[in-house]
CSV table of C-alpha atoms and ligand atoms in Angstrom, one decimal:
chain,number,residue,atom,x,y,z
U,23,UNK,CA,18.8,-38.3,5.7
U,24,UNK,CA,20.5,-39.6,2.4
U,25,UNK,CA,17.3,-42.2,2.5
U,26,UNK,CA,14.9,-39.4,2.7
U,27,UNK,CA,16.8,-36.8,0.1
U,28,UNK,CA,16.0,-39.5,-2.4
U,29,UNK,CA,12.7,-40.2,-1.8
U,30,UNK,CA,11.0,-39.5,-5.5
U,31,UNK,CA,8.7,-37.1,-4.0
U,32,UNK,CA,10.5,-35.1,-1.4
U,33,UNK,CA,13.3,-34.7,-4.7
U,34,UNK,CA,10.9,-33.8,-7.0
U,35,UNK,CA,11.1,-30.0,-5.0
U,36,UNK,CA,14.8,-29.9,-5.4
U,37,UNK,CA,14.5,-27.9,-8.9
U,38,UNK,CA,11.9,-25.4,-7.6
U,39,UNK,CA,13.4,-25.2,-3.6
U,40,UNK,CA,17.1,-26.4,-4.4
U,41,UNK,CA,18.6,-29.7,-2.4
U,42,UNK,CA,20.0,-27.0,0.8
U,43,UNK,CA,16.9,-26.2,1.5
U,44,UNK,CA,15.2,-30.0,1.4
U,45,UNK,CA,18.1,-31.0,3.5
U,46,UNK,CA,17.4,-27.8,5.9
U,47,UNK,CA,13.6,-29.3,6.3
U,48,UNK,CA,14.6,-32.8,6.2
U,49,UNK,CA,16.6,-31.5,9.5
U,50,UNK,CA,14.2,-29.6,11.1
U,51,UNK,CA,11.6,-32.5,11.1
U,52,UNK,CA,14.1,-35.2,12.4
U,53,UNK,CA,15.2,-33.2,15.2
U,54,UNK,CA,11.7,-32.3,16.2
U,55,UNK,CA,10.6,-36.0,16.1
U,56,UNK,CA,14.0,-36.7,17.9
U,57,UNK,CA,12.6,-33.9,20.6
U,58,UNK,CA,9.0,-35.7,21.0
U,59,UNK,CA,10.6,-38.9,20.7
U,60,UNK,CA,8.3,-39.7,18.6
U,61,UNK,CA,9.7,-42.8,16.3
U,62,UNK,CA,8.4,-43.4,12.9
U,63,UNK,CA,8.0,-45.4,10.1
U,64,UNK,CA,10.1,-43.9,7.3
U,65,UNK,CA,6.6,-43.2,5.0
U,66,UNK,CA,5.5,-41.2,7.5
U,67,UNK,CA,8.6,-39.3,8.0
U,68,UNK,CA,8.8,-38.8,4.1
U,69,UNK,CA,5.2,-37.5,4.0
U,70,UNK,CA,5.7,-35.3,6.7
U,71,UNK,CA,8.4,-33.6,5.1
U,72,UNK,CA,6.8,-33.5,2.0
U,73,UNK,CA,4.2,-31.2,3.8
U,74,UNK,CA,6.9,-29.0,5.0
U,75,UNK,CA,8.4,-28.5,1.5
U,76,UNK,CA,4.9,-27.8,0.5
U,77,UNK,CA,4.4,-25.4,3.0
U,78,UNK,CA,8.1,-23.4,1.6
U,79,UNK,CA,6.1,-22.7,-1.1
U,80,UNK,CA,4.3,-20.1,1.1
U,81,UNK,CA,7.5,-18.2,2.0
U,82,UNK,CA,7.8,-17.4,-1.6
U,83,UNK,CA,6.2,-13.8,-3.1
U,84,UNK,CA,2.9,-15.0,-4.5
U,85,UNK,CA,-0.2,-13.8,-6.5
U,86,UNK,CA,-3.1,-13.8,-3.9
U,87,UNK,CA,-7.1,-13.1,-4.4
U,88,UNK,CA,-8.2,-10.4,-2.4
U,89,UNK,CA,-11.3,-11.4,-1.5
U,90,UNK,CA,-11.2,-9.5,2.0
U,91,UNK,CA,-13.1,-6.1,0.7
U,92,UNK,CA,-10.3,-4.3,1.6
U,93,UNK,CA,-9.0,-2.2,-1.4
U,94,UNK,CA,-5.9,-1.1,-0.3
U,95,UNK,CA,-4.7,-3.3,2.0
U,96,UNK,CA,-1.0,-3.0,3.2
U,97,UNK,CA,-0.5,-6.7,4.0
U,98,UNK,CA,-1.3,-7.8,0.4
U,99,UNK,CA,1.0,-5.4,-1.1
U,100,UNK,CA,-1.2,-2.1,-1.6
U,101,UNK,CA,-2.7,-1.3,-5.2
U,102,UNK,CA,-2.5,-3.9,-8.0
U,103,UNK,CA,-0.7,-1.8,-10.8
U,104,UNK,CA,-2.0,-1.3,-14.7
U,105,UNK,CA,-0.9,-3.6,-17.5
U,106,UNK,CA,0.8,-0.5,-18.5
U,107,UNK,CA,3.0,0.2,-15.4
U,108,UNK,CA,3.6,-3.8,-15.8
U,109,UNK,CA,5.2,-3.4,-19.1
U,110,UNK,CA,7.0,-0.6,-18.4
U,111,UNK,CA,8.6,-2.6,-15.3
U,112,UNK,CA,9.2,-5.5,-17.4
U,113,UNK,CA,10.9,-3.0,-20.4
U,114,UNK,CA,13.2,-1.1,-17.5
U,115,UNK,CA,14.2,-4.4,-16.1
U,116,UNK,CA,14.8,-6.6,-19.1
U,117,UNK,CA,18.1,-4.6,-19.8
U,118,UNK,CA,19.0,-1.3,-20.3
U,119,UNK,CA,17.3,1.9,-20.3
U,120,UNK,CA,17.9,5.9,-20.4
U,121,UNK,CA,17.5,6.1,-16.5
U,122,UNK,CA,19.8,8.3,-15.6
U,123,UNK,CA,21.7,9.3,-19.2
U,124,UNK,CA,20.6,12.3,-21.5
U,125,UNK,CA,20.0,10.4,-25.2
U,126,UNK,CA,19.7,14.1,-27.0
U,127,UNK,CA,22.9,15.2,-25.4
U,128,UNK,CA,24.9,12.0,-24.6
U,129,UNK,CA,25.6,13.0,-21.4
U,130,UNK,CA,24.3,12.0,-17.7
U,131,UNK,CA,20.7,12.7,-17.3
U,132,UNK,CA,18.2,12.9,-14.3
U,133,UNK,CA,16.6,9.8,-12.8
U,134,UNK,CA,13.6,11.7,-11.5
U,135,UNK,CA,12.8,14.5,-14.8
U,136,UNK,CA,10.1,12.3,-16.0
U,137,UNK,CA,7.9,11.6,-13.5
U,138,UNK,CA,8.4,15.2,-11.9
U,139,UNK,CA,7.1,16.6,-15.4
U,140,UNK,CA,4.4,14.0,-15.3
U,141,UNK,CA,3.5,15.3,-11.8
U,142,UNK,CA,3.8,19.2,-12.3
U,143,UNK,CA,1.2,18.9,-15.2
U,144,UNK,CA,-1.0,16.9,-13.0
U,145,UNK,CA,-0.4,18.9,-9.8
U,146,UNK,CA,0.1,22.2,-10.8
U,147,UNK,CA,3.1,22.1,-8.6
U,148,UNK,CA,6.9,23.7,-9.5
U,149,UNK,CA,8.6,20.5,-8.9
U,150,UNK,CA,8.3,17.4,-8.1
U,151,UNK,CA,10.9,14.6,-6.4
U,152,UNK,CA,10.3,11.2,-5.2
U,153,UNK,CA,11.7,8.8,-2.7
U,154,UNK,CA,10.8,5.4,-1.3
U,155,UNK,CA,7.6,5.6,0.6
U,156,UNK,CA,5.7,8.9,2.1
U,157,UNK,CA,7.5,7.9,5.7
U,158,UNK,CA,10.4,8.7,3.8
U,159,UNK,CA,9.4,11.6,2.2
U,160,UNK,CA,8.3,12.8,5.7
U,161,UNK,CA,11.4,12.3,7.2
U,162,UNK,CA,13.3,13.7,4.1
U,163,UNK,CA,11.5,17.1,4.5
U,164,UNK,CA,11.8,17.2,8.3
U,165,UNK,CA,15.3,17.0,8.0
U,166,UNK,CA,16.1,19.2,5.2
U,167,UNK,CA,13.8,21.6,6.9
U,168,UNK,CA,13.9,21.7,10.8
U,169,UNK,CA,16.5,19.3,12.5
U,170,UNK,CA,17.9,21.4,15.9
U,171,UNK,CA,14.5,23.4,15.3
U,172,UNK,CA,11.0,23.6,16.0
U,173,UNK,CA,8.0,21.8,14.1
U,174,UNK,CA,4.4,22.8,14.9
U,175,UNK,CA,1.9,20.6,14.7
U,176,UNK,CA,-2.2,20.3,15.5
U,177,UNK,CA,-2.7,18.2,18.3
U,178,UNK,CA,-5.3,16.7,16.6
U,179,UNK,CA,-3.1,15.4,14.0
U,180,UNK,CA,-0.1,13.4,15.9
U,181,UNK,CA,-1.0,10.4,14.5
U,182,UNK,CA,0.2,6.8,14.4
U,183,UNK,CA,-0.3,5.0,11.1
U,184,UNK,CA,0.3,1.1,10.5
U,185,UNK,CA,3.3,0.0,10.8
U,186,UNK,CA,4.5,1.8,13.9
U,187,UNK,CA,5.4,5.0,11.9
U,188,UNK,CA,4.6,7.5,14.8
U,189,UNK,CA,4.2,11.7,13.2
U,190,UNK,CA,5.9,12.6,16.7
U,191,UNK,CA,8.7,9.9,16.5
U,192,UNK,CA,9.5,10.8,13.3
U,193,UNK,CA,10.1,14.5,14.6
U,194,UNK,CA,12.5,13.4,16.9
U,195,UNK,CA,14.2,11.0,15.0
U,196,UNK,CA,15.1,14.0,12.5
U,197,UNK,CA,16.4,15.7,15.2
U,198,UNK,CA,13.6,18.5,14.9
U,199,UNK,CA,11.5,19.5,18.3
U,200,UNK,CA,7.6,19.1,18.1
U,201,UNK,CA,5.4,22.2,19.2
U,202,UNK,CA,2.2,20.8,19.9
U,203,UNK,CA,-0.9,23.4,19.3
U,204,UNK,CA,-4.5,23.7,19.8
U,205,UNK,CA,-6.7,20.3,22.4
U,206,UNK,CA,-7.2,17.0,20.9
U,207,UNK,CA,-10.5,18.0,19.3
U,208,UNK,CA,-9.8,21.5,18.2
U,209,UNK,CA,-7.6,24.0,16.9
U,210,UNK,CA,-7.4,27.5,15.6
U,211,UNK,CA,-5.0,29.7,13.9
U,212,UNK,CA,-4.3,32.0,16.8
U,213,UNK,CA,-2.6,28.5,18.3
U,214,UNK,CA,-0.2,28.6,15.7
U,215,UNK,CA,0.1,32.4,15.6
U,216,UNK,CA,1.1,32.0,19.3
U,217,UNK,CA,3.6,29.3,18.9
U,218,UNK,CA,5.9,30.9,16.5
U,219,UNK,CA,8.6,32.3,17.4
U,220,UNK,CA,11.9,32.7,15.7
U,221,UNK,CA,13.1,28.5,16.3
U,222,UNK,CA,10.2,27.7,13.8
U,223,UNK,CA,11.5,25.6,10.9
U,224,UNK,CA,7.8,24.3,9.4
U,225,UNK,CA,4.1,24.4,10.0
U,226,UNK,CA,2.8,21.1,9.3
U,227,UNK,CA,-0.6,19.4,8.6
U,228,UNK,CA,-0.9,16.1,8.6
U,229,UNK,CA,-4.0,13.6,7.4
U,230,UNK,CA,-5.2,12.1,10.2
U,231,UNK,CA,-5.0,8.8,8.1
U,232,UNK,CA,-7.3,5.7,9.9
U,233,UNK,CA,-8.9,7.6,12.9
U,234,UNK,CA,-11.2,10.3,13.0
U,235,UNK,CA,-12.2,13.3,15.9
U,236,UNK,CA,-16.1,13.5,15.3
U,237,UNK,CA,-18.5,15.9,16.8
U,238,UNK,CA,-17.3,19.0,18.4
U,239,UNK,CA,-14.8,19.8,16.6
U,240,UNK,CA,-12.4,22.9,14.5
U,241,UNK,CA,-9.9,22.4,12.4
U,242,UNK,CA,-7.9,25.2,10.1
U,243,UNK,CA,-8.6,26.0,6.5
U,244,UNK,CA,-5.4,24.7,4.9
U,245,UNK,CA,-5.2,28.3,2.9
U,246,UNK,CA,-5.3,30.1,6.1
U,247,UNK,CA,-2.4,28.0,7.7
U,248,UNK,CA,-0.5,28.7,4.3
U,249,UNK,CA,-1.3,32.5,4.3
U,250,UNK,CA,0.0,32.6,8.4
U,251,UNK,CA,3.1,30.4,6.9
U,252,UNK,CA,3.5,33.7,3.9
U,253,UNK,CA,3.2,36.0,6.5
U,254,UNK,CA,5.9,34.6,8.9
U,255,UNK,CA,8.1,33.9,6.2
U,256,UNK,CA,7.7,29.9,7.8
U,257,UNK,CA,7.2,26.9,5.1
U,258,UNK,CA,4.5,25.0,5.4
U,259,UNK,CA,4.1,21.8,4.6
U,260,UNK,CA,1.4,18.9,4.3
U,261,UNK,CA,1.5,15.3,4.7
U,262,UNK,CA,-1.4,13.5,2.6
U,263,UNK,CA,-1.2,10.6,3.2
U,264,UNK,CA,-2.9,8.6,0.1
U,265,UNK,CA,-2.6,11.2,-2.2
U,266,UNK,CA,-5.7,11.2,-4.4
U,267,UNK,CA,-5.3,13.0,-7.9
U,268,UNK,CA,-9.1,12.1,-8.8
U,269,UNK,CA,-12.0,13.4,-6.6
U,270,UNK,CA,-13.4,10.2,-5.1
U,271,UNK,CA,-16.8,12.2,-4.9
U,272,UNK,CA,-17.3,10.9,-8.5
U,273,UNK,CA,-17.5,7.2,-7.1
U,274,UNK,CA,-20.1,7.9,-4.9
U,275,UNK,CA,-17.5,8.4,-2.0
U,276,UNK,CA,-17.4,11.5,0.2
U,277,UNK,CA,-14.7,13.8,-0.9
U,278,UNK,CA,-11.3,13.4,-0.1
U,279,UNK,CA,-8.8,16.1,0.0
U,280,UNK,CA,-6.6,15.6,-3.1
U,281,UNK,CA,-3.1,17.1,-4.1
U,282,UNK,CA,-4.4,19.7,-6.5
U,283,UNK,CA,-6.4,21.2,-3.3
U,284,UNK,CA,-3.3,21.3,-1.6
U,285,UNK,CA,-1.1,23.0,-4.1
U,286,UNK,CA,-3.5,25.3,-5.0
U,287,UNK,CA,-4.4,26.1,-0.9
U,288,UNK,CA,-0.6,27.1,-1.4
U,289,UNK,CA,1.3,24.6,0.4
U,290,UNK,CA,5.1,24.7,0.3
U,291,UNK,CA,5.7,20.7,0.1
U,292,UNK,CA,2.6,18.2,-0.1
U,293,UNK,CA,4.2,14.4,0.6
U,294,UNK,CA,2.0,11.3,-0.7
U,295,UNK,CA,2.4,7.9,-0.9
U,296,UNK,CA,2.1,6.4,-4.7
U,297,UNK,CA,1.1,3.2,-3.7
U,298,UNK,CA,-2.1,4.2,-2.4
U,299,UNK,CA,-5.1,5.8,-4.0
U,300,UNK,CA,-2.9,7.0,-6.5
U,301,UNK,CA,-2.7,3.3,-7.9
U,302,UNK,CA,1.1,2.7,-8.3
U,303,UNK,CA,4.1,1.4,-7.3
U,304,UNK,CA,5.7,2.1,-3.4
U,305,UNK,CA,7.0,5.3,-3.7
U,306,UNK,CA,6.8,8.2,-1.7
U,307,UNK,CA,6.0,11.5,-3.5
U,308,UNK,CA,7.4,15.2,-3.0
U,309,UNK,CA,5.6,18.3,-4.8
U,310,UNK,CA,6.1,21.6,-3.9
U,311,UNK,CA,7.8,25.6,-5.0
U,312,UNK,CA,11.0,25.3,-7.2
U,313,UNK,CA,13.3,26.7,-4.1
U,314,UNK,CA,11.8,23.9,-2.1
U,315,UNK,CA,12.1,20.6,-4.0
U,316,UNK,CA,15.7,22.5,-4.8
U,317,UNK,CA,16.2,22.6,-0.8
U,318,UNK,CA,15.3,19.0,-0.5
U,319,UNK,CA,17.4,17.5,-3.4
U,320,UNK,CA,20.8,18.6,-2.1
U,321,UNK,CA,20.1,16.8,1.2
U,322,UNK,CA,22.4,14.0,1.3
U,323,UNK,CA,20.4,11.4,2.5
U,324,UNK,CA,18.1,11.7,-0.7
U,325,UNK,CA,20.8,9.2,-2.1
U,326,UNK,CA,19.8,7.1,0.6
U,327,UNK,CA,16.5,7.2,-0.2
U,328,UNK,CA,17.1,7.3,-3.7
U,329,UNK,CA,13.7,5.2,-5.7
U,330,UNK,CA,15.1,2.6,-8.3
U,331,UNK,CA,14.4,2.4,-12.2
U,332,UNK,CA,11.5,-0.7,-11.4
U,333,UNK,CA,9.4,2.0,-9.5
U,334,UNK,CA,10.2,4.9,-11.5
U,335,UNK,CA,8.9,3.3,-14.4
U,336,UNK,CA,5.6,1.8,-12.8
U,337,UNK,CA,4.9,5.4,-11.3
U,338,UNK,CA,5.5,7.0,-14.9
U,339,UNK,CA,3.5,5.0,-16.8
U,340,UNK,CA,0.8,5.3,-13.7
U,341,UNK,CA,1.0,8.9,-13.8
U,342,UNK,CA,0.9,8.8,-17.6
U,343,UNK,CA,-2.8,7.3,-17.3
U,344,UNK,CA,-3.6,10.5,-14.9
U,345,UNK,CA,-2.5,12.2,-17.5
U,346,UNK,CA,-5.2,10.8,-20.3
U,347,UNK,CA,-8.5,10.9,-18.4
U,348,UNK,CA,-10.0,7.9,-20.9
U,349,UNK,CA,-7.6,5.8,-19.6
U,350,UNK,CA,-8.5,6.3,-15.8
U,351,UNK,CA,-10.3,2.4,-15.9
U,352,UNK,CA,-6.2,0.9,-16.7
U,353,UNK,CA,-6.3,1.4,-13.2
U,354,UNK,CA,-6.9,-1.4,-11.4
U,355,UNK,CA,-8.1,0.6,-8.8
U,356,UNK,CA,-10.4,3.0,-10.3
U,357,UNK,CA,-11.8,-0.3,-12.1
U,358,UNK,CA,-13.1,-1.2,-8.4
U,359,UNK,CA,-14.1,1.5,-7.1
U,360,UNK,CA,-16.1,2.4,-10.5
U,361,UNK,CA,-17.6,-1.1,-10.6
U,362,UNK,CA,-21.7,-0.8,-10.0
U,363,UNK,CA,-23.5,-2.9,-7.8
U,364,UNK,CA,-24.7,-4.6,-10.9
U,365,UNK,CA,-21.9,-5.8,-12.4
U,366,UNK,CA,-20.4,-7.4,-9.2
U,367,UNK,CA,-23.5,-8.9,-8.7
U,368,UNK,CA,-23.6,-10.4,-12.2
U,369,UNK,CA,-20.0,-12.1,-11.5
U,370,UNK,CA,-20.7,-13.2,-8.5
U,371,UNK,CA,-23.8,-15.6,-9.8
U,372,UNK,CA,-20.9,-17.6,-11.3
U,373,UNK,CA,-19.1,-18.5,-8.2
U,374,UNK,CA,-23.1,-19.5,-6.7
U,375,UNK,CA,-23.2,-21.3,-10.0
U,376,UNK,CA,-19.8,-23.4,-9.1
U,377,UNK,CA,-20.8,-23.7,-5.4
U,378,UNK,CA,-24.9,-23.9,-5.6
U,379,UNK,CA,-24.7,-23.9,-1.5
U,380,UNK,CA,-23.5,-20.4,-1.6
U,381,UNK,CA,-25.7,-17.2,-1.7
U,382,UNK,CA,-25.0,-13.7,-3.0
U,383,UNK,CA,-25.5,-11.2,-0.1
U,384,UNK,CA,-24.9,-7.2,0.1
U,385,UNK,CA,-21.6,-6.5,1.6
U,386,UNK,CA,-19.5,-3.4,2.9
U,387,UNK,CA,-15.7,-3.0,1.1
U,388,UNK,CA,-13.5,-0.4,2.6
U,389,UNK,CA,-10.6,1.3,0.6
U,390,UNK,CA,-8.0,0.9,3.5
U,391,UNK,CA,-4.8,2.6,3.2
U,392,UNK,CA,-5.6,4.7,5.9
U,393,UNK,CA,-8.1,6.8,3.8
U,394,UNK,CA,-11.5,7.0,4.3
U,395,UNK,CA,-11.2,4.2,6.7
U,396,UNK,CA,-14.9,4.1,8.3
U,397,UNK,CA,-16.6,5.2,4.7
U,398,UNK,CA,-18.4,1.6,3.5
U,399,UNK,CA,-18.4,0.9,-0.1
U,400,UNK,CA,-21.5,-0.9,-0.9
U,401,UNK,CA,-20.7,-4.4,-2.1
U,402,UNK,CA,-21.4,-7.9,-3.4
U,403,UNK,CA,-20.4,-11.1,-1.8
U,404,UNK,CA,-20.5,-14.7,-2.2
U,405,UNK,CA,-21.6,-16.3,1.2
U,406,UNK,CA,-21.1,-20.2,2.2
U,407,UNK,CA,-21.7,-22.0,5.4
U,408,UNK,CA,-19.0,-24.8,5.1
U,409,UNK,CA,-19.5,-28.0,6.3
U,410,UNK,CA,-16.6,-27.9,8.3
U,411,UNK,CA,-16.7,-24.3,9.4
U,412,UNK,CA,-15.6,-21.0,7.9
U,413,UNK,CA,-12.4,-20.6,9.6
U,414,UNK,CA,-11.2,-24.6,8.6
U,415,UNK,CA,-12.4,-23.4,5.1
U,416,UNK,CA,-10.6,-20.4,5.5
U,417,UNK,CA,-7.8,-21.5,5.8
U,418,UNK,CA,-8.4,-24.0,3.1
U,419,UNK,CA,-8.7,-21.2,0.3
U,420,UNK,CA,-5.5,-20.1,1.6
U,421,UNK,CA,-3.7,-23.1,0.6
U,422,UNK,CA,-5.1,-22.7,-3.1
U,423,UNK,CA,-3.4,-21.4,-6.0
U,424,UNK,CA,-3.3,-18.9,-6.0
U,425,UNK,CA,-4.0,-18.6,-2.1
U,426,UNK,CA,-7.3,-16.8,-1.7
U,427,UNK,CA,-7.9,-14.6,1.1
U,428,UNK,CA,-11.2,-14.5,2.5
U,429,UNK,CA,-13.2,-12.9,5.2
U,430,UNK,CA,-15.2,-14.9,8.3
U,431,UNK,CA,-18.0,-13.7,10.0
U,432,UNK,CA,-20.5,-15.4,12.0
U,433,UNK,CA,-18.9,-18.6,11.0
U,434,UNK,CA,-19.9,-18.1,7.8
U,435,UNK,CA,-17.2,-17.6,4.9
U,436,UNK,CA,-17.2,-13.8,3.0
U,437,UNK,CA,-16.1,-13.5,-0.4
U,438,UNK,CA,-16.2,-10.2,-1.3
U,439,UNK,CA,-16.2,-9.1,-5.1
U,440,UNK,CA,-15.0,-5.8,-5.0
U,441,UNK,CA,-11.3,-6.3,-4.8
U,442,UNK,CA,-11.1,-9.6,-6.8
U,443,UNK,CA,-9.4,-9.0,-10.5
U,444,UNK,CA,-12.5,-10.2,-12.9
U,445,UNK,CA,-9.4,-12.2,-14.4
U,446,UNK,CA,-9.0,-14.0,-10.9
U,447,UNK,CA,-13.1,-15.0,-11.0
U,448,UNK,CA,-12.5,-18.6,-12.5
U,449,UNK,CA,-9.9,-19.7,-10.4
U,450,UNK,CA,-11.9,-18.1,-7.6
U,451,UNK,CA,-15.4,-19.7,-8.1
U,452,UNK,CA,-13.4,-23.3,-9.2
U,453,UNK,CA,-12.1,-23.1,-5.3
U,454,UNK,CA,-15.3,-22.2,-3.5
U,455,UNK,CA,-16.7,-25.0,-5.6
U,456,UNK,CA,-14.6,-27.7,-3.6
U,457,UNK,CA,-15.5,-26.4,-0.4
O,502,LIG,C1,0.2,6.0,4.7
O,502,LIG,C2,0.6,7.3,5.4
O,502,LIG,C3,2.0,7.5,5.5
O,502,LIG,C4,3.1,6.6,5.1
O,502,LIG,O1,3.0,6.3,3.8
O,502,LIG,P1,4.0,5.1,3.2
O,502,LIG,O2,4.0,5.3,1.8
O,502,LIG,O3,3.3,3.8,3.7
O,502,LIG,O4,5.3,5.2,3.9
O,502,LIG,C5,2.4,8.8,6.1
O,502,LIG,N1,1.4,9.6,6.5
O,502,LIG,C6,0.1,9.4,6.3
O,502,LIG,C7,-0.9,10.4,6.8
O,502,LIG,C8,-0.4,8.2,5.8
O,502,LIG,O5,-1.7,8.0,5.6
């Protein structure tokens, strides 16, 4: 052990890992050579550990190119944030800030004015609140709302998204009971008509998020569900999902209901997730009517699921781009989805200029995120037939820096364009290059 801990190049990692850690791998890999009983000459033993504390590296939180397509995709940490919302993280984090303290009046302030002014301007909305993530915000309204009481809910829209967050298991962990109206593949109003009765707490409408009914089907205009809601004197409430504030129609994308559509349809509370299309940080947004927000912010557990200064700034300076429609390309997001065919195309003749074996082919990008999950965004890719197969070479460009995360199909190797920074092309190209 004492041998290996000060072997030059398993002690070079002790500044970046720290010596615990060396000694932890160090460990492992002796026991497991004890287990085969597989004896060795010390070199070996030093290089295999020195591939372990390579590996570590991975178990870090790393830059990656998205080279998948996928926009939005959850396992590489959602939208890429502005330079703006950067700063502002960097600013609220370096050391001190107004977060919760009044500077005109010297007294405590709110943590959440800013960004729910930001969002009433935007929205329309009375108020505004956030909390971590939309699951949260879900399960924040449910409870404020209808816990011992009755939740009714399209049948059609019991949905499971990614990462086992279940609509009806949600209900029942907030203690509320789910009324289930309408058949799978359609609903009307008179099914919710029906199933009021005086245990009703909500009416909710939720995005179906990554699946869809097709052909025979009936949903309910939102404003009619909201004008049944008036008339019963029963909230409604809507969760969006991705919460677009931009029509996607304008990038060539079929339209997507966005959260000015739902205020204006007169919903009570609309929930969205801020990470999504809306381009920001993890947060899970509230809007709604003054009494309702009100409602939901003297619920205890909003301490619990109380957003910290990191996020609120990201989301305010996010929002703050809404806010200026010349500065909707900041947006990392918008950037790609605005991109034409063209321009890909043009930066991906550099990466077949690095790697003259590859070819640039038409490809299909999806925004993921659980929104518009079976609308194709036509694309540009770089395309290789490694020598030693895609997925070897796969795997390969995941061992870069930064890591690259590529697509396989039909054992060639996809690099799609669309979701790659520009400012991550170099690095990118220089990879594919060694393959
Ligand atoms: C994504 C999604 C959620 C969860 O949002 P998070 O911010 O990931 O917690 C809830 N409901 C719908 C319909 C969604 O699409």
């Amino acid at each position: 052990m004492h041998r290996l801990l000060d072997e030059p190049h398993i002690a070079a990692f002790a500044a970046e890992l720290g010596r615990e850690r060396i000694k932890h791998c160090i460990a492992q890999e002796l026991a497991e050579r004890r287990a085969r009983d597989a004896s060795a000459e010390f070199d070996e033993i030093a290089r295999a550990v020195v591939k372990r504390l390579e590996d570590e590296r991975f178990e870090t939180l790393l830059p990656v190119v998205n080279a998948t397509g996928v926009l939005l995709h959850t396992n590489l940490g959602r939208a890429p944030l502005s330079q703006a919302a950067l700063d502002a993280v960097r600013m609220a984090g370096m050391g001190y800030c107004n977060l919760e303290y009044d500077l005109r009046a010297g007294t405590r302030g709110s943590r959440y004015a800013r960004a729910a002014a930001l969002l009433q301007d935007l929205t329309g909305a009375q108020d505004a609140i956030v909390v971590n993530n939309c699951a949260a915000a879900v399960l924040l309204v449910l409870d404020t709302f209808a816990k011992g009481r009755e939740v009714v809910v399209a049948r059609s829209e019991l949905v499971e998204i990614g990462g086992g967050f279940r609509l009806p298991e949600v209900l029942a962990r907030s203690g509320a009971t789910l009324v289930e109206v309408g058949a799978t593949n359609k609903v009307y109003l008179s099914d919710y008509e029906r199933a009021l009765s005086p245990q009703t707490a909500l009416l909710m409408r939720s995005h179906q998020s990554n699946f869809r009914i097709t052909g025979f089907t009936q949903p309910v205009e939102p404003s009619d569900l909201t004008a049944l809601g008036k008339r019963a004197g029963v909230p409604v409430v809507e969760d969006l999902g991705s919460g677009a504030l931009l029509d996607l129609a304008q990038f060539g994308l079929p339209h997507e209901r966005t959260v000015q559509e739902a205020v204006a349809d007169g919903m009570d509370l609309v929930a969205f997730s801020a990470d999504k299309l809306l381009g920001g940080p993890q947060g899970g947004i509230i809007v709604g009517t003054r009494a309702h927000i009100a409602r939901l912010r003297s619920n205890p557990l909003i301490r619990a699921l109380r957003t910290d200064k990191l996020t609120l700034a990201a989301l305010s300076e996010t929002l703050r781009i809404y806010a200026s429609p010349h500065r909707l390309r900041e947006l990392p997001l918008v950037a790609m989805l605005a991109a034409t065919q063209e321009e890909l195309r043009q930066r991906a003749r550099a990466y077949a200029h690095a790697q003259p074996r590859a070819e640039i082919v038409e490809s299909t990008a999806y925004l993921g995120g659980g929104t518009l999950a079976q609308t194709a965004l036509p694309s540009i890719a770089v395309s290789l037939a490694p020598r030693d197969g895609a997925e070897k070479a796969a795997q390969q460009l995941r061992h870069r820096e930064p890591p690259i995360v590529a697509r396989v199909a039909e054992n060639r190797l996809l690099l799609d364009l669309r979701g790659i920074l520009p400012e991550q092309d170099a690095a990118t190209a220089a990879a594919l290059a060694l393959l």
